[in-house]
PDB file of C-alpha atoms in Angstrom:
ATOM      1  CA  UNK D   3      96.241  64.551  21.966  1.00 62.00           C
ATOM      2  CA  UNK D   4      92.720  63.612  22.939  1.00 91.00           C
ATOM      3  CA  UNK D   5      91.153  60.320  23.926  1.00 94.00           C
ATOM      4  CA  UNK D   6      89.302  58.676  21.074  1.00 94.00           C
ATOM      5  CA  UNK D   7      88.403  55.329  22.677  1.00 95.00           C
ATOM      6  CA  UNK D   8      86.967  54.402  26.060  1.00 96.00           C
ATOM      7  CA  UNK D   9      86.165  51.115  27.777  1.00 97.00           C
ATOM      8  CA  UNK D  10      84.260  51.097  31.096  1.00 97.00           C
ATOM      9  CA  UNK D  11      83.470  48.368  33.596  1.00 97.00           C
ATOM     10  CA  UNK D  12      82.759  47.898  37.306  1.00 97.00           C
ATOM     11  CA  UNK D  13      84.983  45.865  39.631  1.00 95.00           C
ATOM     12  CA  UNK D  14      83.733  44.426  42.905  1.00 95.00           C
ATOM     13  CA  UNK D  15      85.762  43.340  45.903  1.00 95.00           C
ATOM     14  CA  UNK D  16      84.011  41.507  48.718  1.00 95.00           C
ATOM     15  CA  UNK D  17      85.129  39.453  51.705  1.00 93.00           C
ATOM     16  CA  UNK D  18      84.634  35.765  50.908  1.00 92.00           C
ATOM     17  CA  UNK D  19      84.635  36.412  47.133  1.00 93.00           C
ATOM     18  CA  UNK D  20      87.107  38.519  45.119  1.00 91.00           C
ATOM     19  CA  UNK D  21      89.417  39.968  47.747  1.00 92.00           C
ATOM     20  CA  UNK D  22      91.947  41.849  45.611  1.00 91.00           C
ATOM     21  CA  UNK D  23      93.791  41.918  42.306  1.00 91.00           C
ATOM     22  CA  UNK D  24      97.435  41.048  41.612  1.00 89.00           C
ATOM     23  CA  UNK D  25      99.840  43.575  40.094  1.00 88.00           C
ATOM     24  CA  UNK D  26      99.090  44.320  36.454  1.00 90.00           C
ATOM     25  CA  UNK D  27      99.029  47.032  33.800  1.00 89.00           C
ATOM     26  CA  UNK D  28      95.940  48.253  31.957  1.00 92.00           C
ATOM     27  CA  UNK D  29      95.244  48.236  28.225  1.00 91.00           C
ATOM     28  CA  UNK D  30      94.804  52.009  28.390  1.00 94.00           C
ATOM     29  CA  UNK D  31      96.834  55.161  28.044  1.00 93.00           C
ATOM     30  CA  UNK D  32      95.100  56.754  31.031  1.00 96.00           C
ATOM     31  CA  UNK D  33      92.841  54.998  33.556  1.00 97.00           C
ATOM     32  CA  UNK D  34      90.138  56.635  35.687  1.00 98.00           C
ATOM     33  CA  UNK D  35      89.358  54.565  38.801  1.00 97.00           C
ATOM     34  CA  UNK D  36      86.274  55.929  40.618  1.00 98.00           C
ATOM     35  CA  UNK D  37      85.260  54.514  44.002  1.00 97.00           C
ATOM     36  CA  UNK D  38      81.500  53.986  44.049  1.00 97.00           C
ATOM     37  CA  UNK D  39      81.652  53.032  47.673  1.00 91.00           C
ATOM     38  CA  UNK D  40      79.782  50.722  49.947  1.00 91.00           C
ATOM     39  CA  UNK D  41      81.242  49.998  53.371  1.00 93.00           C
ATOM     40  CA  UNK D  42      84.717  48.478  53.267  1.00 95.00           C
ATOM     41  CA  UNK D  43      88.136  48.331  54.886  1.00 93.00           C
ATOM     42  CA  UNK D  44      91.414  47.459  53.221  1.00 91.00           C
ATOM     43  CA  UNK D  45      91.763  47.001  49.468  1.00 86.00           C
ATOM     44  CA  UNK D  46      94.249  49.833  49.018  1.00 92.00           C
ATOM     45  CA  UNK D  47      95.502  50.543  45.514  1.00 94.00           C
ATOM     46  CA  UNK D  48      99.256  49.844  45.379  1.00 92.00           C
ATOM     47  CA  UNK D  49     101.429  51.319  42.607  1.00 91.00           C
ATOM     48  CA  UNK D  50     104.825  50.149  41.353  1.00 85.00           C
ATOM     49  CA  UNK D  51     107.075  51.287  38.498  1.00 66.00           C
ATOM     50  CA  UNK D  52     106.200  51.607  34.836  1.00 62.00           C
ATOM     51  CA  UNK D  53     105.991  48.573  32.574  1.00 63.00           C
ATOM     52  CA  UNK D  54     109.418  47.927  31.054  1.00 63.00           C
ATOM     53  CA  UNK D  55     111.310  49.965  33.657  1.00 61.00           C
ATOM     54  CA  UNK D  56     114.010  48.660  35.987  1.00 66.00           C
ATOM     55  CA  UNK D  57     111.824  49.484  39.014  1.00 65.00           C
ATOM     56  CA  UNK D  58     108.636  47.837  37.700  1.00 62.00           C
ATOM     57  CA  UNK D  59     108.453  45.576  40.780  1.00 64.00           C
ATOM     58  CA  UNK D  60     109.143  48.168  43.486  1.00 64.00           C
ATOM     59  CA  UNK D  61     106.219  49.712  45.375  1.00 66.00           C
ATOM     60  CA  UNK D  62     106.092  53.483  44.976  1.00 75.00           C
ATOM     61  CA  UNK D  63     102.722  54.522  46.428  1.00 89.00           C
ATOM     62  CA  UNK D  64      99.674  53.239  48.280  1.00 93.00           C
ATOM     63  CA  UNK D  65      96.280  54.932  47.820  1.00 94.00           C
ATOM     64  CA  UNK D  66      93.225  54.318  49.998  1.00 94.00           C
ATOM     65  CA  UNK D  67      89.922  54.678  48.151  1.00 95.00           C
ATOM     66  CA  UNK D  68      87.188  57.021  49.362  1.00 95.00           C
ATOM     67  CA  UNK D  69      83.644  57.008  48.006  1.00 95.00           C
ATOM     68  CA  UNK D  70      83.225  59.549  45.198  1.00 96.00           C
ATOM     69  CA  UNK D  71      86.961  60.044  44.586  1.00 97.00           C
ATOM     70  CA  UNK D  72      88.756  59.252  41.333  1.00 97.00           C
ATOM     71  CA  UNK D  73      92.346  58.064  40.932  1.00 96.00           C
ATOM     72  CA  UNK D  74      93.878  58.894  37.543  1.00 97.00           C
ATOM     73  CA  UNK D  75      96.965  56.987  36.396  1.00 94.00           C
ATOM     74  CA  UNK D  76      98.820  55.912  33.263  1.00 90.00           C
ATOM     75  CA  UNK D  77      97.848  52.485  31.983  1.00 90.00           C
ATOM     76  CA  UNK D  78     101.427  51.236  31.832  1.00 85.00           C
ATOM     77  CA  UNK D  79     101.949  51.958  35.561  1.00 86.00           C
ATOM     78  CA  UNK D  80     101.939  48.613  37.414  1.00 88.00           C
ATOM     79  CA  UNK D  81      99.298  48.516  40.132  1.00 92.00           C
ATOM     80  CA  UNK D  82      97.122  46.125  42.094  1.00 92.00           C
ATOM     81  CA  UNK D  83      94.398  46.051  44.732  1.00 93.00           C
ATOM     82  CA  UNK D  84      95.354  44.805  48.188  1.00 93.00           C
ATOM     83  CA  UNK D  85      92.910  42.367  49.775  1.00 94.00           C
ATOM     84  CA  UNK D  86      89.728  43.778  51.211  1.00 95.00           C
ATOM     85  CA  UNK D  87      89.464  42.971  54.934  1.00 95.00           C
ATOM     86  CA  UNK D  88      85.858  43.968  55.615  1.00 95.00           C
ATOM     87  CA  UNK D  89      82.713  44.696  53.604  1.00 95.00           C
ATOM     88  CA  UNK D  90      82.353  45.344  49.885  1.00 95.00           C
ATOM     89  CA  UNK D  91      83.808  47.913  47.472  1.00 95.00           C
ATOM     90  CA  UNK D  92      82.682  48.831  43.947  1.00 96.00           C
ATOM     91  CA  UNK D  93      84.808  50.837  41.505  1.00 96.00           C
ATOM     92  CA  UNK D  94      84.005  52.183  38.059  1.00 98.00           C
ATOM     93  CA  UNK D  95      87.054  51.746  35.818  1.00 97.00           C
ATOM     94  CA  UNK D  96      87.361  53.776  32.604  1.00 98.00           C
ATOM     95  CA  UNK D  97      90.188  52.920  30.215  1.00 97.00           C
ATOM     96  CA  UNK D  98      90.987  55.801  27.852  1.00 97.00           C
ATOM     97  CA  UNK D  99      93.158  55.497  24.751  1.00 95.00           C
ATOM     98  CA  UNK D 100      94.479  57.889  22.146  1.00 95.00           C
ATOM     99  CA  UNK D 101      95.341  56.559  18.681  1.00 93.00           C
ATOM    100  CA  UNK D 102      97.576  59.611  18.156  1.00 91.00           C
ATOM    101  CA  UNK D 103      99.574  58.902  21.338  1.00 88.00           C
ATOM    102  CA  UNK D 104      99.886  55.194  20.462  1.00 88.00           C
ATOM    103  CA  UNK D 105     101.750  56.190  17.277  1.00 89.00           C
ATOM    104  CA  UNK D 106     104.316  58.192  19.257  1.00 86.00           C
ATOM    105  CA  UNK D 107     107.788  57.299  20.547  1.00 81.00           C
ATOM    106  CA  UNK D 108     106.512  58.089  24.039  1.00 76.00           C
ATOM    107  CA  UNK D 109     104.116  55.162  23.807  1.00 79.00           C
ATOM    108  CA  UNK D 110     106.515  52.745  22.120  1.00 72.00           C
ATOM    109  CA  UNK D 111     109.050  53.027  24.933  1.00 63.00           C
ATOM    110  CA  UNK D 112     106.550  51.347  27.293  1.00 62.00           C
ATOM    111  CA  UNK D 113     105.604  48.572  24.896  1.00 59.00           C
ATOM    112  CA  UNK D 114     109.117  47.479  23.943  1.00 49.00           C
ATOM    113  CA  UNK D 115     110.514  45.091  26.533  1.00 46.00           C
ATOM    114  CA  UNK D 116     114.122  44.904  25.421  1.00 40.00           C
ATOM    115  CA  UNK D 117     117.598  45.092  26.913  1.00 41.00           C
ATOM    116  CA  UNK D 118     117.709  48.802  26.093  1.00 49.00           C
ATOM    117  CA  UNK D 119     114.972  49.484  28.683  1.00 47.00           C
ATOM    118  CA  UNK D 120     116.665  47.444  31.410  1.00 50.00           C
ATOM    119  CA  UNK D 121     113.558  45.266  31.677  1.00 46.00           C
ATOM    120  CA  UNK D 122     114.310  41.822  33.062  1.00 49.00           C
ATOM    121  CA  UNK D 123     112.249  39.039  31.506  1.00 48.00           C
ATOM    122  CA  UNK D 124     110.397  37.069  34.164  1.00 47.00           C
ATOM    123  CA  UNK D 125     110.624  33.292  34.471  1.00 45.00           C
ATOM    124  CA  UNK D 126     107.487  31.206  34.194  1.00 39.00           C
TER     125      UNK D 126
END
C-alpha cells in the first residue's frame, strides 16, 4: 500500500531548553526522521519494542544522528531522544500514514492493548 497522508514538523533540542524527549510512539505508520544538523553532542535516538508487545519497555537499539541522514521506523515502535549534552540539533519529522494499511489486521494488532498481546497496563 502507499502513503496517502503526511504530517511534517521540525523538532529542536538545545542545551538549557528542550534537552530530549521521553519514550513514545508516533501517530504514523512510518516515520522519517531527518537530521538537519547544527553542532551538537548527545541526543541519541533510543528504540524499544513495539507498542502492545511484551518487550515494549526494553531498549533494542541506539542511533546517533548525523547531519543529512534519515532514520526510517514504524510509528508503533517506542522511541525517545536522549538528552542533548552540547549545542543544538534540528530534525525534520515526517509522519506517513496509509488508510489501506490502517484497515488491515497487521495494523490492528498494534492498536489493541489486550491480554492476548501480553501488554501489561501501566499504573498511573
